[in-house]
CSV table of C-alpha atoms and ligand atoms in Angstrom, one decimal:
chain,number,residue,atom,x,y,z
A,9,MET,CA,0.2,0.1,0.1
A,10,SER,CA,1.2,3.8,-0.5
A,11,GLY,CA,0.7,6.6,-2.4
A,12,GLU,CA,-3.0,8.5,-2.4
A,13,ALA,CA,-5.9,7.4,-3.2
A,14,VAL,CA,-8.9,10.1,-3.2
A,15,GLY,CA,-13.2,9.0,-2.8
A,16,ARG,CA,-15.9,11.2,-3.6
A,17,ALA,CA,-19.1,11.8,-2.8
A,18,ALA,CA,-22.1,14.2,-2.7
A,19,GLY,CA,-24.4,16.2,0.3
A,20,LYS,CA,-28.0,15.8,-0.6
A,21,ALA,CA,-31.3,17.6,-0.3
A,22,ILE,CA,-34.3,15.6,0.8
A,23,LEU,CA,-37.3,17.4,-1.4
A,24,LEU,CA,-39.9,15.4,0.2
A,25,GLY,CA,-40.4,12.6,2.8
A,26,GLU,CA,-37.7,13.1,5.6
A,27,HIS,CA,-38.4,11.4,8.8
A,28,ALA,CA,-41.5,9.7,7.2
A,29,VAL,CA,-38.6,8.0,5.3
A,30,VAL,CA,-37.9,6.4,8.9
A,31,HIS,CA,-41.2,4.9,9.2
A,32,GLY,CA,-41.1,3.5,5.9
A,33,GLU,CA,-42.9,5.9,4.0
A,34,PRO,CA,-40.7,6.9,1.3
A,35,ALA,CA,-39.0,10.2,0.3
A,36,LEU,CA,-37.2,12.3,-2.9
A,37,ALA,CA,-34.2,13.1,-2.4
A,38,ALA,CA,-31.7,15.0,-4.8
A,39,ALA,CA,-27.5,14.8,-5.2
A,40,LEU,CA,-26.1,18.7,-4.5
A,41,PRO,CA,-23.1,19.3,-6.7
A,42,ILE,CA,-21.5,19.7,-2.7
A,43,GLY,CA,-19.7,17.1,-1.0
A,44,VAL,CA,-17.2,15.8,-0.1
A,45,GLU,CA,-13.8,14.9,-1.1
A,46,ALA,CA,-11.4,12.4,1.2
A,47,ALA,CA,-7.5,11.3,-0.3
A,48,ALA,CA,-6.6,8.1,2.2
A,49,ARG,CA,-2.6,8.1,2.4
A,50,PRO,CA,-0.6,5.7,4.5
A,51,ALA,CA,0.4,7.0,7.9
A,52,ALA,CA,1.5,5.7,11.3
A,53,GLY,CA,-1.2,5.1,14.0
A,54,PRO,CA,-4.8,4.4,14.1
A,55,LEU,CA,-7.3,5.6,11.5
A,56,ALA,CA,-8.2,8.7,11.1
A,57,VAL,CA,-10.0,11.5,9.8
A,58,HIS,CA,-9.1,15.6,9.3
A,59,VAL,CA,-11.3,17.8,8.0
A,60,SER,CA,-9.9,21.3,7.8
A,61,SER,CA,-13.2,23.3,6.6
A,62,TRP,CA,-15.3,21.7,10.1
A,63,ASP,CA,-12.0,22.1,12.0
A,64,TYR,CA,-12.6,18.2,12.8
A,65,ARG,CA,-10.5,15.3,13.1
A,66,ALA,CA,-11.4,11.5,14.4
A,67,ALA,CA,-9.5,8.3,15.7
A,68,ILE,CA,-10.5,5.4,16.8
A,69,GLY,CA,-9.4,4.7,19.9
A,70,ASP,CA,-10.2,8.5,20.8
A,71,GLY,CA,-13.4,7.8,22.7
A,72,SER,CA,-15.6,10.1,19.7
A,73,GLU,CA,-18.7,9.5,18.1
A,74,GLY,CA,-16.1,10.5,14.7
A,75,GLY,CA,-13.7,7.3,16.2
A,76,ARG,CA,-16.0,4.5,16.6
A,77,ALA,CA,-17.8,6.0,13.1
A,78,LEU,CA,-14.6,5.8,11.4
A,79,GLU,CA,-14.0,2.3,13.3
A,80,ALA,CA,-17.6,0.9,12.0
A,81,LEU,CA,-16.5,1.7,8.9
A,82,ALA,CA,-13.1,0.3,8.4
A,83,LEU,CA,-15.0,-2.8,9.8
A,84,SER,CA,-17.5,-3.7,7.6
A,85,LEU,CA,-15.3,-3.2,4.9
A,86,GLY,CA,-13.3,-5.5,6.0
A,87,LEU,CA,-9.9,-3.3,6.6
A,88,GLU,CA,-7.1,-2.7,8.5
A,89,PRO,CA,-8.5,0.1,11.5
A,90,ARG,CA,-4.6,1.3,11.1
A,91,GLY,CA,-2.3,2.9,9.3
A,92,VAL,CA,-4.1,5.3,7.1
A,93,ALA,CA,-5.0,8.8,7.4
A,94,LEU,CA,-7.7,10.5,5.6
A,95,GLU,CA,-7.2,14.4,4.6
A,96,ALA,CA,-10.7,15.9,3.6
A,97,LEU,CA,-12.0,18.7,1.9
A,98,ALA,CA,-15.8,19.4,2.5
A,99,GLU,CA,-17.8,21.6,0.4
A,100,VAL,CA,-21.0,21.1,2.5
A,101,PRO,CA,-21.6,22.2,5.5
A,102,PRO,CA,-22.1,19.9,8.9
A,103,ARG,CA,-24.9,19.3,10.6
A,104,ALA,CA,-26.8,21.2,8.2
A,105,GLY,CA,-29.8,18.3,6.9
A,106,LEU,CA,-27.4,18.3,4.0
A,107,GLY,CA,-26.2,14.8,4.4
A,108,SER,CA,-22.6,15.8,5.0
A,109,SER,CA,-21.3,12.5,7.8
A,110,ALA,CA,-22.9,10.1,4.9
A,111,ALA,CA,-21.4,12.0,2.5
A,112,LEU,CA,-17.8,12.4,4.3
A,113,ALA,CA,-18.2,8.3,5.4
A,114,ALA,CA,-19.1,7.7,1.7
A,115,ALA,CA,-16.3,9.9,0.1
A,116,ALA,CA,-13.6,8.0,2.9
A,117,ALA,CA,-14.3,4.4,2.3
A,118,ARG,CA,-13.9,4.7,-1.9
A,119,GLY,CA,-10.4,6.5,-0.6
A,120,LEU,CA,-9.7,3.7,2.1
A,121,ILE,CA,-11.1,0.8,-0.6
A,122,ALA,CA,-8.8,2.8,-3.6
A,123,LEU,CA,-5.9,2.7,-1.2
A,124,ALA,CA,-5.9,-0.9,-0.6
A,125,GLY,CA,-6.9,-1.9,-4.2
A,126,ALA,CA,-10.0,-3.5,-2.8
A,127,ASP,CA,-13.4,-4.0,-4.7
A,128,PRO,CA,-16.4,-4.8,-1.9
A,129,GLY,CA,-19.2,-3.8,-4.7
A,130,GLU,CA,-22.0,-1.4,-3.7
A,131,ALA,CA,-24.3,-3.4,-1.5
A,132,LYS,CA,-21.3,-3.5,1.0
A,133,LEU,CA,-20.2,0.3,1.0
A,134,PHE,CA,-24.1,1.2,1.6
A,135,GLU,CA,-24.0,-1.7,4.0
A,136,ALA,CA,-20.3,0.2,5.6
A,137,VAL,CA,-21.6,3.7,5.1
A,138,GLN,CA,-24.6,3.0,7.4
A,139,ALA,CA,-22.6,1.3,9.8
A,140,SER,CA,-21.1,4.5,10.4
A,141,GLU,CA,-24.3,6.6,10.4
A,142,ARG,CA,-25.4,4.4,13.3
A,143,VAL,CA,-22.8,5.7,15.2
A,144,PHE,CA,-24.1,8.9,14.4
A,145,HIS,CA,-27.8,8.9,13.8
A,146,GLY,CA,-29.0,5.6,15.5
A,147,ASN,CA,-32.2,5.0,13.3
A,148,PRO,CA,-30.9,6.0,9.4
A,149,SER,CA,-33.5,4.9,6.9
A,150,GLY,CA,-30.5,4.9,4.5
A,151,LEU,CA,-32.1,7.1,2.9
A,152,ASP,CA,-28.3,9.6,2.7
A,153,ALA,CA,-26.2,6.5,2.2
A,154,ALA,CA,-28.7,5.9,-1.0
A,155,VAL,CA,-27.7,9.2,-2.4
A,156,ALA,CA,-24.1,10.1,-1.6
A,157,LEU,CA,-23.4,7.0,-3.0
A,158,ARG,CA,-25.7,6.4,-6.8
A,159,GLY,CA,-26.0,11.0,-6.7
A,160,GLY,CA,-28.7,12.3,-9.0
A,161,LEU,CA,-32.6,12.1,-8.1
A,162,LEU,CA,-34.0,9.2,-6.5
A,163,ARG,CA,-37.0,7.8,-4.5
A,164,PHE,CA,-35.8,5.5,-1.5
A,165,ARG,CA,-38.0,3.2,0.3
A,166,ARG,CA,-36.5,2.2,3.6
A,167,GLY,CA,-35.2,-1.9,2.6
A,168,ALA,CA,-35.8,-1.2,-1.3
A,169,GLU,CA,-33.5,-0.6,-4.3
A,170,PRO,CA,-33.5,3.2,-4.4
A,171,LEU,CA,-35.3,4.3,-8.4
A,172,ALA,CA,-33.1,7.2,-9.7
A,173,LEU,CA,-35.9,9.2,-11.4
A,174,GLU,CA,-35.8,10.9,-14.8
A,175,ALA,CA,-36.1,14.2,-14.3
A,176,ALA,CA,-33.7,16.9,-13.6
A,177,VAL,CA,-32.8,18.1,-10.0
A,178,PRO,CA,-35.4,21.0,-9.9
A,179,PRO,CA,-34.1,24.5,-9.1
A,180,LEU,CA,-33.9,24.9,-5.0
A,181,VAL,CA,-32.2,27.7,-2.6
A,182,ILE,CA,-30.6,26.7,0.3
A,183,CYS,CA,-30.8,28.6,3.7
A,184,HIS,CA,-29.4,27.6,6.8
A,185,SER,CA,-31.3,28.7,9.6
A,186,GLY,CA,-27.7,29.5,11.8
A,187,GLU,CA,-28.6,26.5,14.0
A,188,PRO,CA,-27.3,23.0,13.9
A,189,GLY,CA,-29.4,20.4,12.5
A,190,ARG,CA,-29.7,18.0,15.7
A,191,THR,CA,-30.8,14.7,13.6
A,192,ARG,CA,-30.5,11.8,16.2
A,193,LEU,CA,-32.8,14.4,18.3
A,194,ALA,CA,-34.7,14.9,15.8
A,195,VAL,CA,-36.1,11.0,14.8
A,196,GLU,CA,-36.5,10.8,18.2
A,197,ALA,CA,-38.7,13.4,18.8
A,198,PHE,CA,-40.7,12.2,15.6
A,199,ALA,CA,-40.9,8.3,16.7
A,200,ARG,CA,-42.1,10.2,20.4
A,201,ARG,CA,-44.7,11.9,18.7
A,202,LEU,CA,-45.6,8.8,16.3
A,203,GLU,CA,-46.7,7.0,18.8
A,204,SER,CA,-48.8,9.1,20.8
A,205,SER,CA,-51.9,9.3,18.7
A,206,ALA,CA,-54.1,8.2,15.7
A,207,GLU,CA,-53.9,11.3,14.1
A,208,ALA,CA,-49.8,11.3,14.0
A,209,LYS,CA,-50.1,7.8,12.1
A,210,GLN,CA,-52.4,9.2,9.3
A,211,ARG,CA,-50.5,12.4,9.1
A,212,LEU,CA,-47.1,9.9,8.3
A,213,ALA,CA,-49.7,8.4,5.6
A,214,ARG,CA,-50.3,11.8,4.2
A,215,ILE,CA,-46.5,12.4,4.1
A,216,GLY,CA,-46.0,9.5,2.1
A,217,GLU,CA,-48.9,10.5,-0.5
A,218,LEU,CA,-47.3,14.4,-0.7
A,219,VAL,CA,-44.4,12.4,-1.7
A,220,SER,CA,-46.5,10.2,-4.8
A,221,ALA,CA,-48.1,13.1,-5.7
A,222,GLY,CA,-44.5,15.1,-5.5
A,223,GLU,CA,-42.6,12.4,-7.4
A,224,GLU,CA,-45.6,13.1,-10.2
A,225,SER,CA,-45.3,16.2,-10.5
A,226,LEU,CA,-41.8,16.3,-11.1
A,227,LEU,CA,-41.7,13.2,-13.6
A,228,GLY,CA,-44.2,15.6,-15.5
A,229,GLY,CA,-42.5,19.5,-15.0
A,230,ASP,CA,-45.3,20.7,-12.8
A,231,LEU,CA,-43.2,22.7,-10.4
A,232,VAL,CA,-46.5,24.8,-9.3
A,233,SER,CA,-47.8,21.5,-7.6
A,234,LEU,CA,-44.7,20.3,-6.5
A,235,GLY,CA,-44.6,23.4,-4.5
A,236,ARG,CA,-48.0,22.7,-3.6
A,237,ALA,CA,-46.8,19.2,-1.8
A,238,ILE,CA,-43.2,20.9,-0.6
A,239,ASN,CA,-45.9,23.7,2.1
A,240,GLU,CA,-47.7,21.2,3.1
A,241,ASN,CA,-44.8,19.0,3.8
A,242,HIS,CA,-43.4,21.6,6.0
A,243,GLU,CA,-46.9,22.0,7.3
A,244,GLN,CA,-46.9,18.3,8.4
A,245,LEU,CA,-42.7,18.0,9.8
A,246,ALA,CA,-43.7,21.2,12.0
A,247,TRP,CA,-47.0,19.3,13.2
A,248,PHE,CA,-44.4,16.8,14.2
A,249,GLY,CA,-42.2,19.3,16.2
A,250,VAL,CA,-38.8,19.2,14.2
A,251,SER,CA,-38.9,22.5,13.1
A,252,THR,CA,-37.9,25.5,14.6
A,253,PRO,CA,-39.1,29.0,14.7
A,254,ALA,CA,-35.6,30.6,12.5
A,255,LEU,CA,-37.2,27.4,9.8
A,256,ASP,CA,-40.6,28.5,9.9
A,257,ARG,CA,-39.4,31.8,9.1
A,258,ILE,CA,-36.7,30.9,5.8
A,259,CYS,CA,-40.3,29.0,4.7
A,260,SER,CA,-42.6,32.0,4.6
A,261,VAL,CA,-40.4,34.9,3.5
A,262,ALA,CA,-39.2,32.6,0.9
A,263,ARG,CA,-43.0,32.2,0.0
A,264,GLU,CA,-43.5,36.0,0.4
A,265,LEU,CA,-40.4,36.3,-2.3
A,266,GLY,CA,-42.2,34.0,-4.4
A,267,ALA,CA,-41.3,30.8,-3.9
A,268,LEU,CA,-43.1,27.9,-5.0
A,269,GLY,CA,-42.8,25.9,-1.8
A,270,ALA,CA,-40.3,25.8,1.0
A,271,LYS,CA,-39.3,23.1,3.5
A,272,LEU,CA,-37.1,22.1,6.3
A,273,THR,CA,-35.4,19.4,4.6
A,274,GLY,CA,-33.3,16.7,6.5
A,275,GLY,CA,-33.4,16.1,10.1
A,276,GLY,CA,-34.7,19.5,11.5
A,277,ALA,CA,-34.3,20.5,15.0
A,278,GLY,CA,-32.1,23.7,13.0
A,279,GLY,CA,-30.0,23.0,9.6
A,280,CYS,CA,-31.6,24.0,6.5
A,281,ALA,CA,-34.3,24.7,4.6
A,282,ILE,CA,-34.6,24.6,1.0
A,283,ALA,CA,-37.0,26.9,-1.4
A,284,LEU,CA,-38.5,25.6,-5.1
A,285,VAL,CA,-38.6,28.1,-7.7
A,286,GLU,CA,-38.6,28.4,-11.4
A,287,PRO,CA,-35.3,28.2,-12.7
A,288,GLN,CA,-35.3,31.6,-14.2
A,289,ARG,CA,-35.9,33.3,-11.0
A,290,ARG,CA,-33.6,31.4,-8.9
A,291,ALA,CA,-30.7,34.1,-8.9
A,292,ARG,CA,-32.9,36.7,-7.6
A,293,LEU,CA,-34.6,34.9,-5.4
A,294,ALA,CA,-31.4,33.7,-3.7
A,295,ALA,CA,-30.6,36.9,-3.6
A,296,GLU,CA,-34.2,38.5,-2.2
A,297,LEU,CA,-33.5,36.3,0.5
A,298,ALA,CA,-30.3,36.8,1.7
A,299,ALA,CA,-31.3,40.7,1.6
A,300,ALA,CA,-34.1,39.7,3.9
A,301,GLY,CA,-31.2,38.3,6.2
A,302,VAL,CA,-31.5,34.8,5.4
A,303,GLU,CA,-28.1,32.9,5.2
A,304,VAL,CA,-28.1,31.6,1.8
A,305,VAL,CA,-26.0,28.1,1.7
A,306,ARG,CA,-26.5,27.8,-2.4
B,211,PMV,O1,-30.1,15.5,8.6
B,211,PMV,P1,-29.5,14.8,8.1
B,211,PMV,O2,-29.2,14.6,6.5
B,211,PMV,O3,-29.3,13.4,8.2
B,211,PMV,O4,-30.7,13.9,6.8
B,211,PMV,C1,-31.9,13.1,8.2
B,211,PMV,C2,-33.2,12.6,7.2
B,211,PMV,C3,-34.1,11.8,8.3
B,211,PMV,O5,-34.9,11.1,7.5
B,211,PMV,C4,-34.5,12.8,8.9
B,211,PMV,C5,-33.2,10.5,8.7
B,211,PMV,C6,-33.1,9.2,7.9
B,211,PMV,O6,-32.2,8.4,8.3
B,211,PMV,O7,-33.6,9.0,6.8
């Protein structure tokens, strides 16, 4: 083993269906043009990772979640848990609901297997990213891992083969609420709420219907009805308690400024919201949101 090997993976935005996807409903997600690139190089000591733009370091055995996630990744890939250092460049912000941990795990896995000259196949790669995600999120649906590894626009249902949709990723403005996303906490809160009433179960099923309706709209090029599904999905997520006043505000401001739909994206309880807009209005909406004091990621 010598030299250097680089792995890449994409961040993602969930268009419809986060949280419900953990409980068996479908979800729609798009890979982002921003992601993570991880360079694996031989080094002394336990397997370690450094992400300079996140000011983040972890190593196997350091007692951190990141260290445990790295260990789970290496074990799952059948690789030695030592002798390699990963240096990652991340364009996607951490703890923002944009799939940063899955993108890092997928990029790291690709770098590690390329350096080792191994080819575990896509199913094993997915399992390895999931093993890492379990350390951070407890009960990941697999959506983030699937999009990070495959890219494109996916319809995902837990336990089933993801379906690549024959449509372009719709124009989105991604906005940060200024508060870190707390996926594990939000996933737990959503699950508790789901157990609380029959109404919660109806709302879960309604999110599934919105995903199917949104998929049809997307495939038919109908951004206006996709926007309606996105708006209602946000209201449903807010009912489940995973939005915040800052995310709600971004969504209202984006709609007032002419977005076709807006919702939180990813785990919520902080992190990002997405605003859907006609292609020719994307740049203007991004500028108007920024002028209204909203932090625009891209
Ligand atoms: O916050 P993120 O980017 O990790 O996205 C979480 C998406 C959820 O649906 C809330 C959880 C999952 O495992 O699908």
